Coordinates of C-alpha atoms in Angstrom, one line a residue:
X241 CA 47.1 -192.0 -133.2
X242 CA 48.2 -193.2 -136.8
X243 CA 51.6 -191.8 -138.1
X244 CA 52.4 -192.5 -141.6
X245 CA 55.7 -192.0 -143.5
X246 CA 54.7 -189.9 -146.8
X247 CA 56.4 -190.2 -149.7
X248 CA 59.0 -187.2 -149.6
X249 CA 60.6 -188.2 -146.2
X250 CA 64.0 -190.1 -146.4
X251 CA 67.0 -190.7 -143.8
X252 CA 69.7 -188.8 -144.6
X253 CA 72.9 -191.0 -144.7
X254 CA 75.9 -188.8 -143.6
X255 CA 78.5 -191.3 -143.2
X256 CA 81.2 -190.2 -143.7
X257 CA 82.8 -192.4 -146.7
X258 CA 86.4 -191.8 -146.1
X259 CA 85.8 -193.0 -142.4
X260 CA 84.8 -196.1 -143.7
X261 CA 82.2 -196.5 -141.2
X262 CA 79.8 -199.6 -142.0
X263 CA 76.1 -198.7 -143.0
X264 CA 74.8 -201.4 -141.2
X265 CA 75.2 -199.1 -137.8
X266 CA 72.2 -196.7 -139.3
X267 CA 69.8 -200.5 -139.6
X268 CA 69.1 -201.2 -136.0
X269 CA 67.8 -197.4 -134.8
X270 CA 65.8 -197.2 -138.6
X271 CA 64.3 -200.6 -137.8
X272 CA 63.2 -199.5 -134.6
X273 CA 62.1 -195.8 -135.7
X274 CA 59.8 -197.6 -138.3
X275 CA 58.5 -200.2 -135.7
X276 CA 57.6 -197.6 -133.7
X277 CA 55.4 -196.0 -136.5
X278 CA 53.8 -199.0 -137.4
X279 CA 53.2 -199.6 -133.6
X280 CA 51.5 -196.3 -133.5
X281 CA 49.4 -197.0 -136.9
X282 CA 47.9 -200.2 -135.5
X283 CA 47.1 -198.3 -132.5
X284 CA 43.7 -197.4 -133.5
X285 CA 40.7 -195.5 -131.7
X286 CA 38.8 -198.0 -130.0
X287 CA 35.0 -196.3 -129.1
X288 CA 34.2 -199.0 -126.7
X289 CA 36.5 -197.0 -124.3
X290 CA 34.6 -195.6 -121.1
X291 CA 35.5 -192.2 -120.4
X292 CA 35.6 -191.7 -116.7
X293 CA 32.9 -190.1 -114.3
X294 CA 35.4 -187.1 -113.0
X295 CA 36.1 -186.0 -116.9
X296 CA 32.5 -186.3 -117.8
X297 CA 31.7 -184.3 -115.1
X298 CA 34.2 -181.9 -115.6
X299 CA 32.9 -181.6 -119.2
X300 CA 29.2 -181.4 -118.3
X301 CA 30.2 -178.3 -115.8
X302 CA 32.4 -176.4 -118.6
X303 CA 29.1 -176.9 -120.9
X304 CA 26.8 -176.0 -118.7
X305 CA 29.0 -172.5 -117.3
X306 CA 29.7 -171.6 -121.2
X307 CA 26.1 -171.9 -122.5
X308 CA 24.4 -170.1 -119.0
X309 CA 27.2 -167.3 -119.9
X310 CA 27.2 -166.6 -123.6
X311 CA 24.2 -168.8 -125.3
X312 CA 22.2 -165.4 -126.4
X313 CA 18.8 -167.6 -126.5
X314 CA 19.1 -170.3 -123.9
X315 CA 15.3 -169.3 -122.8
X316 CA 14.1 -168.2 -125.9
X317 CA 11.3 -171.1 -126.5
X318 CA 12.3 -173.2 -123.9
X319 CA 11.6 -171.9 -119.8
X320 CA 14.5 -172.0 -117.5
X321 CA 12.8 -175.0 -115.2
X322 CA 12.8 -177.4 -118.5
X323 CA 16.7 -176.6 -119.3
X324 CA 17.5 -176.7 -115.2
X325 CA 15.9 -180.5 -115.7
X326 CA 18.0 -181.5 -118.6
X327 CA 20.9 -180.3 -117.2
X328 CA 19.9 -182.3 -113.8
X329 CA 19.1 -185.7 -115.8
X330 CA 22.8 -184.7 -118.0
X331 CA 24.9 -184.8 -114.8
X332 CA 23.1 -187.6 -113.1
X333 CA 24.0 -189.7 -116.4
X334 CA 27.3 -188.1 -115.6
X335 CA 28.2 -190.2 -112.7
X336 CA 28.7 -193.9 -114.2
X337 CA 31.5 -194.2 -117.0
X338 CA 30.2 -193.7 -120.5
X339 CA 31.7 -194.5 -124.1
X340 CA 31.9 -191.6 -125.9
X341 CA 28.9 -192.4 -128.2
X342 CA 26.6 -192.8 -125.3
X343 CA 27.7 -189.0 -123.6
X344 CA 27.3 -187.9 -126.6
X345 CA 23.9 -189.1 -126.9
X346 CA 23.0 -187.2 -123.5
X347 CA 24.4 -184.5 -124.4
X348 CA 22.5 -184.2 -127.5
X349 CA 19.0 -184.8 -125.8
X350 CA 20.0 -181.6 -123.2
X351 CA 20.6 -179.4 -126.1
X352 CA 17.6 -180.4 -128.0
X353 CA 15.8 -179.3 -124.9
X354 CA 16.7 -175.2 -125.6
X355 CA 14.6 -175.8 -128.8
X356 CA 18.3 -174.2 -131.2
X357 CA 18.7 -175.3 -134.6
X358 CA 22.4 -173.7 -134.1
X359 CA 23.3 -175.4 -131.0
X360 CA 24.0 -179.5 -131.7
X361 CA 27.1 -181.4 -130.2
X362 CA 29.7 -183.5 -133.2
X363 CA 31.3 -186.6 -132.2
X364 CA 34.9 -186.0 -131.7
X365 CA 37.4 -185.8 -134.4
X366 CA 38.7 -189.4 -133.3
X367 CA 35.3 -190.4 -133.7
X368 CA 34.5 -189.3 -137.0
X369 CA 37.3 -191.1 -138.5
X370 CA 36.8 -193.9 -137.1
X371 CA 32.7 -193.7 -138.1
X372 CA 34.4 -193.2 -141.8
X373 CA 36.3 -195.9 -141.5
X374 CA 34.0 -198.1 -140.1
X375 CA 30.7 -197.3 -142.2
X376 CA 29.4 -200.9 -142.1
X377 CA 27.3 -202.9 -141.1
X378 CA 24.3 -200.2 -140.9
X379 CA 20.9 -200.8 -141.1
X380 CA 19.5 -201.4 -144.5
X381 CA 16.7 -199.2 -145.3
X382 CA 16.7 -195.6 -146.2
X383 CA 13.1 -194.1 -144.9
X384 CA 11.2 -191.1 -145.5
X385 CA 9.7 -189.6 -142.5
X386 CA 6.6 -187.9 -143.7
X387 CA 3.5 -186.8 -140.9
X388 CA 4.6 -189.5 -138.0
X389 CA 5.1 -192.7 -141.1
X390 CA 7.9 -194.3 -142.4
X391 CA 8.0 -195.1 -146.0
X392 CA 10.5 -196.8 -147.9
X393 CA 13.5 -195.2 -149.6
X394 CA 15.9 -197.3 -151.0
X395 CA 16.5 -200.9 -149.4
X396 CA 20.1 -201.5 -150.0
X397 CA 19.5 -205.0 -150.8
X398 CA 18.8 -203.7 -153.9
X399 CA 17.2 -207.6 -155.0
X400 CA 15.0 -207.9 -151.8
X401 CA 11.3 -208.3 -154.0
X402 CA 9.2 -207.1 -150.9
X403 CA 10.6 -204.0 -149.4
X404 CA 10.2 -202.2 -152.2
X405 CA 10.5 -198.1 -152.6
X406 CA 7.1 -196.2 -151.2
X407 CA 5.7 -198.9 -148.6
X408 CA 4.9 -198.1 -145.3
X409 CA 7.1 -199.2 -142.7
X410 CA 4.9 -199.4 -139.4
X411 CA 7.1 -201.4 -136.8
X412 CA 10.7 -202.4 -136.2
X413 CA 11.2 -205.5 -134.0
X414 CA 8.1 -204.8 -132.5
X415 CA 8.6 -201.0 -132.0
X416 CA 6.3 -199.0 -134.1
X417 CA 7.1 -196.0 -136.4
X418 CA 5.8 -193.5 -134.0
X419 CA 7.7 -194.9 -131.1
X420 CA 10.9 -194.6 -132.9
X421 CA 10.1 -191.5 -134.6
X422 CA 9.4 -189.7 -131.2
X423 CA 12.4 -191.5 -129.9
X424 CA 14.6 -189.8 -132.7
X425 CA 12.9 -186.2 -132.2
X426 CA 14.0 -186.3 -128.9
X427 CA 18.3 -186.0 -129.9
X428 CA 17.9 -184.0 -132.9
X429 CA 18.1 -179.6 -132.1
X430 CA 15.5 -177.7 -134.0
X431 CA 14.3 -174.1 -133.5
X432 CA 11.5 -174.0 -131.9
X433 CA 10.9 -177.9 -132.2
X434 CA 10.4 -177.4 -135.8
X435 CA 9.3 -180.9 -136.5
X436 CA 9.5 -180.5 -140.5
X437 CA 13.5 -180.0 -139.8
X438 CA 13.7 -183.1 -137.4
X439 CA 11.8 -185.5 -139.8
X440 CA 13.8 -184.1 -142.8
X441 CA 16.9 -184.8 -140.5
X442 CA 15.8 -188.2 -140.1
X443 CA 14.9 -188.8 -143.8
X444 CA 18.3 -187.7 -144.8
X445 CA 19.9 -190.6 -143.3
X446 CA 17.5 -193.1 -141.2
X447 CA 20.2 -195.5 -140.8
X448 CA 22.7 -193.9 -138.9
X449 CA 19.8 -192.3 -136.6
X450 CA 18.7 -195.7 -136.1
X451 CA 22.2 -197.5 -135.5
X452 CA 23.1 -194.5 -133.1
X453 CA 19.9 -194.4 -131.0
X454 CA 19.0 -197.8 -131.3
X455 CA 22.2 -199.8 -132.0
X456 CA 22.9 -202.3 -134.3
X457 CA 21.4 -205.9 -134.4
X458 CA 22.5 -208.5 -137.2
X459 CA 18.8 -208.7 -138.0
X460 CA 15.5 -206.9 -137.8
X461 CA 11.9 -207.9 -137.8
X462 CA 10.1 -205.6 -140.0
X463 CA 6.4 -204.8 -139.9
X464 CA 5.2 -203.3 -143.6
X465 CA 2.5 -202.8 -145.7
X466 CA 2.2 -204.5 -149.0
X467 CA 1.2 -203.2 -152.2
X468 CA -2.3 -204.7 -151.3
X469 CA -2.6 -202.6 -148.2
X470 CA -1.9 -205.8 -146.4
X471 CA 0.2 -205.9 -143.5
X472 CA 3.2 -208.2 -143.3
X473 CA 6.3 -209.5 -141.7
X474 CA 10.1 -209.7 -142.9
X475 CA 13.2 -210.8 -141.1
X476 CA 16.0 -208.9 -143.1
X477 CA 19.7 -208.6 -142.4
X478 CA 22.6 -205.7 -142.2
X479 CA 23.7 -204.5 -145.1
X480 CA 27.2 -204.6 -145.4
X481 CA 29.0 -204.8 -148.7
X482 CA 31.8 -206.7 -149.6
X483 CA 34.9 -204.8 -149.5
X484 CA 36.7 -206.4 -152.5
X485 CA 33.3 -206.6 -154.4
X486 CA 33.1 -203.0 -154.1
X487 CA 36.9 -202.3 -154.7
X488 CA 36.4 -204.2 -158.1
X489 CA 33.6 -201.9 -159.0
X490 CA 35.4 -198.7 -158.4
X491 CA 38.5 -200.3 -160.6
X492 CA 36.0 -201.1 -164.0
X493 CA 33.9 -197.6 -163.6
X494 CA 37.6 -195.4 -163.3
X495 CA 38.9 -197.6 -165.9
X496 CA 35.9 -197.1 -168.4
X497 CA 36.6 -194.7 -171.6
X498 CA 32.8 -195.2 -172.6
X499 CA 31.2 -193.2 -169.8
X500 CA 34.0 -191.1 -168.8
X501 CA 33.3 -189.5 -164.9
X502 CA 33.3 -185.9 -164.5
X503 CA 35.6 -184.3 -163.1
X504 CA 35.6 -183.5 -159.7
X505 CA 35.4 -179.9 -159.2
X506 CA 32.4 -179.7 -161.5
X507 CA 30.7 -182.4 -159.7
X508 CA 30.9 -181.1 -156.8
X509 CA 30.4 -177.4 -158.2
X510 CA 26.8 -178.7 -160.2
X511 CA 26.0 -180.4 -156.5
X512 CA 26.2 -176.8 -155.1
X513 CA 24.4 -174.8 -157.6
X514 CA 23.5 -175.0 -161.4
X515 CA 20.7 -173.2 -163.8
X516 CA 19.1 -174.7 -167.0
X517 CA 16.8 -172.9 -169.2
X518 CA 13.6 -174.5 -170.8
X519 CA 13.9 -174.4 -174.6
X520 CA 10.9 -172.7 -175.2
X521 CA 12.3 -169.8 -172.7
X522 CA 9.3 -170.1 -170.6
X523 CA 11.1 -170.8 -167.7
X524 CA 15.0 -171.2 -165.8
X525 CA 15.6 -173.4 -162.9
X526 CA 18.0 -172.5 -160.6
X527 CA 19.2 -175.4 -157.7
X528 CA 21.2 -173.4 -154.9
X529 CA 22.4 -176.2 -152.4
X530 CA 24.3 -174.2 -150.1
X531 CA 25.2 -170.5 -149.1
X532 CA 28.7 -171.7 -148.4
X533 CA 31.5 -172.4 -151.6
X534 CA 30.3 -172.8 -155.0
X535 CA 31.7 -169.9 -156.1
X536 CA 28.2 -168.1 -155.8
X537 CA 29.3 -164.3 -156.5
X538 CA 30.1 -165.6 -159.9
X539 CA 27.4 -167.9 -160.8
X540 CA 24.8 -165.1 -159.6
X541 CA 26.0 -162.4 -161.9
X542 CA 26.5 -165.4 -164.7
X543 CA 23.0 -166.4 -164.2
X544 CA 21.5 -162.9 -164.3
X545 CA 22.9 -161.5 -167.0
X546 CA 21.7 -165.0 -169.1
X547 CA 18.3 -164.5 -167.5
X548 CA 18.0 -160.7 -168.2
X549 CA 19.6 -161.4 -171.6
X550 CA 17.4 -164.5 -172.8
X551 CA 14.1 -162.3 -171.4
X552 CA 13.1 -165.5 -168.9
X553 CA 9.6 -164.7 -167.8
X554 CA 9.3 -167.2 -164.7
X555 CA 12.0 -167.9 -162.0
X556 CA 12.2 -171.5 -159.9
X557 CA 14.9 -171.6 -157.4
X558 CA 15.6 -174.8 -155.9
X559 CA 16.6 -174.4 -152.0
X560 CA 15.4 -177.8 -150.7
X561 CA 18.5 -179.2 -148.7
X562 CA 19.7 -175.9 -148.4
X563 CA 21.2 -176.2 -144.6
X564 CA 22.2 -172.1 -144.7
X565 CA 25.8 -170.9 -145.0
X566 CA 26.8 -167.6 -146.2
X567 CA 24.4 -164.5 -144.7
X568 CA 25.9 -162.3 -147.0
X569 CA 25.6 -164.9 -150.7
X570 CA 21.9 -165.1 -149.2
X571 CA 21.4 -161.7 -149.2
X572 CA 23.2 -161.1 -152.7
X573 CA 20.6 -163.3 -154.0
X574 CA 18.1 -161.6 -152.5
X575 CA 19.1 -158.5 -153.9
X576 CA 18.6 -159.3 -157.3
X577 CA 15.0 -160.5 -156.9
X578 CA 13.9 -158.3 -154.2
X579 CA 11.3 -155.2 -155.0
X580 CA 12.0 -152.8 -152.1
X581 CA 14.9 -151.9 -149.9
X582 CA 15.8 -154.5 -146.6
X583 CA 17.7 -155.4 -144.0
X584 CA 18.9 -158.5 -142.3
X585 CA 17.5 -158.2 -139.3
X586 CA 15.9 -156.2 -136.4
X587 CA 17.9 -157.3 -133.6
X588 CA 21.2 -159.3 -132.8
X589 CA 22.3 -159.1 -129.9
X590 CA 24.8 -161.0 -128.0
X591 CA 25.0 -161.6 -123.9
X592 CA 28.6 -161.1 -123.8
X593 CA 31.5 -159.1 -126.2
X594 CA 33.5 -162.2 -125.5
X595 CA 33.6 -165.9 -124.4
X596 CA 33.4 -167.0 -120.7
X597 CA 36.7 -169.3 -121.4
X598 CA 38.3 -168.9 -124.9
X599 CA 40.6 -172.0 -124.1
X600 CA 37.6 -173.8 -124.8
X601 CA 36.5 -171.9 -128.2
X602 CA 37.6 -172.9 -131.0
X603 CA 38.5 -170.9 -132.6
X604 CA 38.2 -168.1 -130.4
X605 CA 40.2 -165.6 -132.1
X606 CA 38.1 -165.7 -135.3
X607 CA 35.3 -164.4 -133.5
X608 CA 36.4 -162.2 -131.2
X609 CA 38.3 -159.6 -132.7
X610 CA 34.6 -159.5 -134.3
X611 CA 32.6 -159.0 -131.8
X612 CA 34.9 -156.8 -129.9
X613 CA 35.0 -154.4 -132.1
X614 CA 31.5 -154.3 -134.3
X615 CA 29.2 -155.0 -131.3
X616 CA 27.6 -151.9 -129.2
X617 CA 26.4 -152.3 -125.8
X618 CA 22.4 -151.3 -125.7
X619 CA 19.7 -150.5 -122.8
X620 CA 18.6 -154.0 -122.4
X621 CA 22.6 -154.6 -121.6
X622 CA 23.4 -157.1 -124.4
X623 CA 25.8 -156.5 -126.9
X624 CA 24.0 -155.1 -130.3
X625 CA 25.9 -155.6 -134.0
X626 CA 24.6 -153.0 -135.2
X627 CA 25.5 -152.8 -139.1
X628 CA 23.2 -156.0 -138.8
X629 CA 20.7 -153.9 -137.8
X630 CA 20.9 -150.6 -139.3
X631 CA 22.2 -151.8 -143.0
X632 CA 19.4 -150.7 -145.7
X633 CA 20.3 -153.0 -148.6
X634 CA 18.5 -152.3 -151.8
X635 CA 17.6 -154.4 -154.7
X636 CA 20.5 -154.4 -157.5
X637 CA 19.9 -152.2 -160.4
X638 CA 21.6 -154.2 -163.5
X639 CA 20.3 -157.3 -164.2
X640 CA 17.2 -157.5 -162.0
X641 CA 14.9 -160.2 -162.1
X642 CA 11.3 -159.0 -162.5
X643 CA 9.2 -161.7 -163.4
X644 CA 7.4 -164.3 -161.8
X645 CA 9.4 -166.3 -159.0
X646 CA 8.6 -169.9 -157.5
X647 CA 10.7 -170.6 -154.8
X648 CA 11.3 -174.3 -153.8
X649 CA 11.7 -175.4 -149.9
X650 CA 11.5 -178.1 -147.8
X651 CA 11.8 -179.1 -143.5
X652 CA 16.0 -178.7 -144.9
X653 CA 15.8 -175.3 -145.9
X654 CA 17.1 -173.9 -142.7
X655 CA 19.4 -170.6 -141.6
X656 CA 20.4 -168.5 -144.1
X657 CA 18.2 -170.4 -146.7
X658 CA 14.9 -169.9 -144.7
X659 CA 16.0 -166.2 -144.3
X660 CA 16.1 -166.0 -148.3
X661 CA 12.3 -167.4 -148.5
X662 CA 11.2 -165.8 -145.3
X663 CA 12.2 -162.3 -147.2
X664 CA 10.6 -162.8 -150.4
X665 CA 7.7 -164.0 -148.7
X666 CA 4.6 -161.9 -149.4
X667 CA 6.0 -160.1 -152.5
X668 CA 3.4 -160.0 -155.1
X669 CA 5.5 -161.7 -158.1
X670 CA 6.5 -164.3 -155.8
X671 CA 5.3 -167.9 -154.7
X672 CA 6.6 -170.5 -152.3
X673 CA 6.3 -174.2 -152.8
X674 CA 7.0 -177.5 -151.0
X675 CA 6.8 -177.6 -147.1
X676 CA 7.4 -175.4 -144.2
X677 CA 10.9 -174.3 -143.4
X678 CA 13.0 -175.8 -141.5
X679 CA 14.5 -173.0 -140.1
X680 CA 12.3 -170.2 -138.0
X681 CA 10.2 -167.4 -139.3
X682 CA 10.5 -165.3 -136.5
X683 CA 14.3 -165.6 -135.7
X684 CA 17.2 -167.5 -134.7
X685 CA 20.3 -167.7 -133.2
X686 CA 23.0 -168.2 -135.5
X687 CA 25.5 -165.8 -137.4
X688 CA 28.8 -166.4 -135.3
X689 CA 29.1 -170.0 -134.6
X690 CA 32.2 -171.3 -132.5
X691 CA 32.6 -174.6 -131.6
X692 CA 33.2 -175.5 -128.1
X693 CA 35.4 -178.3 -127.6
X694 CA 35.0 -179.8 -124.3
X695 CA 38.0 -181.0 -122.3
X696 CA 38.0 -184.7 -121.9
X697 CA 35.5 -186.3 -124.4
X698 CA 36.4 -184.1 -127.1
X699 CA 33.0 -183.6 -128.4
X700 CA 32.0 -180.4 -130.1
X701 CA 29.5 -178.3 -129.6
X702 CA 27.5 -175.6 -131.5
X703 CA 27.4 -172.4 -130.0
X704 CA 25.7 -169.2 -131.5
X705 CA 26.6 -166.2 -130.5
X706 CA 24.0 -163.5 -131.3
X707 CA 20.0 -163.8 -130.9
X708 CA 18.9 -162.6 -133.9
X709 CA 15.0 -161.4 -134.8
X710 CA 14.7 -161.2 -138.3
X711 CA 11.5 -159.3 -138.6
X712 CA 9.8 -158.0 -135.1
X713 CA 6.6 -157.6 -137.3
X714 CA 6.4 -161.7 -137.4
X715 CA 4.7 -163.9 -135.0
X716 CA 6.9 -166.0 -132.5
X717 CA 5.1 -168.7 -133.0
X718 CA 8.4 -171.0 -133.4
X719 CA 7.0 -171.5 -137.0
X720 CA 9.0 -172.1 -140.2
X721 CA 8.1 -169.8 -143.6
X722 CA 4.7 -171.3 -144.8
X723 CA 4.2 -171.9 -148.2
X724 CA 1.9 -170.8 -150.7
X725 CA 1.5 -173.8 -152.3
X726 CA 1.5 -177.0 -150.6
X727 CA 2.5 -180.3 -152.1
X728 CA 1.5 -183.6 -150.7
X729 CA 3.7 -187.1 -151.4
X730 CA 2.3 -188.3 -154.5
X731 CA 0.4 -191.6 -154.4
X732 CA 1.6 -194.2 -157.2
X733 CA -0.4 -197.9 -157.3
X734 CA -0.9 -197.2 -153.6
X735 CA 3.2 -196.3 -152.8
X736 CA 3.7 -193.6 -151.2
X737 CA 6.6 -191.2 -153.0
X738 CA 8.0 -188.0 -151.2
X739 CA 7.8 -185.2 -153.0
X740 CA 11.1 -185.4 -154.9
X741 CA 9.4 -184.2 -157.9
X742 CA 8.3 -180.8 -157.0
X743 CA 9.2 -179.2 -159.9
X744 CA 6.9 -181.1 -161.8
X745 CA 3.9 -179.1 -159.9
X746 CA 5.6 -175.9 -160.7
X747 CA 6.2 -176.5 -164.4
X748 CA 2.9 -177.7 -164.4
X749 CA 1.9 -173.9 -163.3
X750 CA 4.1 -172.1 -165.4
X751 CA 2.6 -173.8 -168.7
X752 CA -0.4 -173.8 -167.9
X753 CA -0.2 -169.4 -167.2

């Protein structure tokens, strides 16, 4: 545990001055308060440490009572003999001493087997700061994960001439892509096994994948193919920066009046949503990151009201990377492109009004009062929120947008964000670009989700509380929402690009209407 003293904290000096009592009595217990602190601040979490079969088994018992008791979708896609199997191989694993990266691990292969998006175990708080404190070494190379090949990102050693951006990656030391891409799948919860989510997952950030499955080695033997479509060898290193290299950096771009940084609010405000209009008013794009913060409400009606005032004829709204968030800033945004009347969902139903131990939910107070009181027991005996299900919501009346919309997605777009495209989808003015989904067409389980902290390790896990069908009409095929309109990586003297520039194919539509 580290303990700091922060700025406003003194000792109080109540001597009493006409006692004439020496100061010098106060030195010897300060002296030992504050070499106690600093005892405590060196004291640092060490991940090496084995956590002990007893508590592991302990912890794999409390997951496996809490997920057979309240997870509302355990054999939803997946049959009960493939979860009684993970759950076998989790406790075997169970009876050696692990470190907490390795449970975690087997943990995180047992709840990919119930085929969840929703349901995914975090590393500890303990852990996470010491991950953030201890980002380096990693492995060097960013890669994009695109129909079972690795291509080339960004290679941190930015002047390495070979491993350039767009070349295929097939093998590292001597393990191909596919071996370490089905490796990968294998950790990583998805609905339905979604694929498109799990290789956007490992695109977003290959090298801690790698470095967590994998480990680390101070060198790797990479197998790529040139330029030439010749296939090659490398030996490259770790990255890991230099710490006062870096520091020095920071200091020049903070001190620098000629490109001054922007501030951070708005940063992280333009990261979460923005909207520019083309000049010629033939088009807006709107980028919508999240369903969670950003002051949506706001930036909605803002948006709108420019649109409906400026008479924009065609729409693009940009939900690649958009993990979910807010049901109800998914739904307002549906409601002011949306035709006809619509509701949320079908179903959502629960197993249980409450959890099997709350002492274990955190926090369980936050959800239950909930689910206590706006849940309805039905004839199939689970637990129905039924304003979910009943709610009519209807398109807005002011500000209405009535022209032509492209909707952009990706394998990312997953939760609340897939629910946005999965509800436009099919409308006449509307058109859906990119990828499939990440998140299911068909439904999920999602809306409350509670962590469940387990006893010993400390690791966190995911828990959903309600099984929710958005549209019983749809097939359960485990599917995301299709597009309309496709788009490939582009191919650029023989590199391989993903499609980061999808709005080029879409303004490319729009002019050309």
């Amino acid at each position: 545990m580290i303990l700091q003293l922060r700025d406003g904290m003194h000792f109080r000096d109540n001597i009493n001055i006409a006692q004439k009592q020496p100061a010098r009595r106060l030195i010897v217990p300060t002296l030992c308060l504050i070499a106690l602190l600093q005892g405590c601040a060196v004291s640092k979490y060490a991940p090496e440490q084995k956590i002990p079969p007893k508590q592991l088994q302990n912890d794999v018992a409390v997951l496996q009572k809490t997920l057979q008791q309240n997870h509302p979708g355990l054999y939803w896609y997946a049959t009960k003999a493939s979860i009684d199997n993970a759950f076998n191989a989790l406790e075997e694993s169970a009876k050696d001493s692990l470190t907490q990266l390795s449970f975690h691990n087997n943990i995180a292969r047992m709840l990919a087997t119930i085929q969840c998006g929703h349901t995914a175990v975090r590393f500890s708080k303990q852990y996470i700061s010491y991950l953030i404190e201890n980002r380096y070494p990693m492995f060097p190379l960013y890669l994009y994960n695109w129909e079972n090949h690795l291509y080339v990102l960004k290679n941190m050693h930015s002047k390495d001439p070979n491993l350039i951006r767009g070349l295929e990656v097939s093998a590292i030391n001597n393990i191909s892509a596919q071996q370490i891409i089905d490796s990968l799948y294998q950790y990583i919860s998805a609905d339905a096994n979604n694929h498109w989510f799990k290789a956007q997952v490992i695109s977003n950030n290959f090298p801690a994948w790698y470095k967590m499955i994998f480990g680390l080695d101070t060198a790797y033997q990479i197998q790529y193919i040139d330029t030439m479509g010749v296939q090659r060898s490398i030996r490259i290193k770790n990255y890991s920066p230099k710490e006062d290299t870096t520091q020095q950096k920071a200091k020049i771009i903070r001190s620098s009046k000629a490109y001054p940084l922007p501030p951070k609010k708005l940063s992280a405000l333009q990261q979460k949503r923005s909207l520019s209009i083309d000049s010629l008013r033939r088009f807006a794009y709107m980028h919508v990151g999240s369903f969670s913060g950003g002051r949506l409400r706001g930036f909605f009606r803002r948006s709108f009201r420019e649109l409906h005032k400026m008479n924009i004829p065609n729409l693009i709204i940009d939900v690649r990377g958009n993990g979910g968030g807010n049901v109800s800033k998914s739904v307002l945004l549906t409601k002011y492109l949306i035709q006809k009347p619509f509701k949320v969902a079908d179903t959502a139903a629960s197993v249980h009004r409450t959890m099997w131990d709350k002492s274990y939910i955190v926090p369980w107070w936050l959800y239950w009062f909930p689910m206590q009181w706006g849940s309805v027991k039905g004839a199939d005996r689970l637990f129905h929120a039924k304003r979910i299900e009943t709610h009519i919501y209807r398109p807005k009346l002011k500000k209405h947008f009535n022209g032509h919309i492209f909707l952009l997605q990706d394998g990312y777009t997953f939760s609340a964000a897939a629910m946005f495209t999965g509800s436009l989808k099919g409308h006449p003015n509307v058109q859906i670009a990119g990828t499939p989904s990440g998140g299911a067409y068909y439904g999920n389980n999602a809306l409350f989700l509670p962590h469940l902290k387990l006893p010993n390790s400390k690791l966190r896990i995911t828990l959903p509380m309600y099984r929710v069908v958005l549209d019983s009409a749809r097939p359960k095929n485990g599917k995301g929402v299709l597009p309309d309109i496709w788009v490939q990586p582009q191919q650029r003297n023989h590199l391989t690009l993903p499609p980061n520039a999808l709005q080029e194919v879409i303004f490319k539509i729009v002019q050309n209407k």
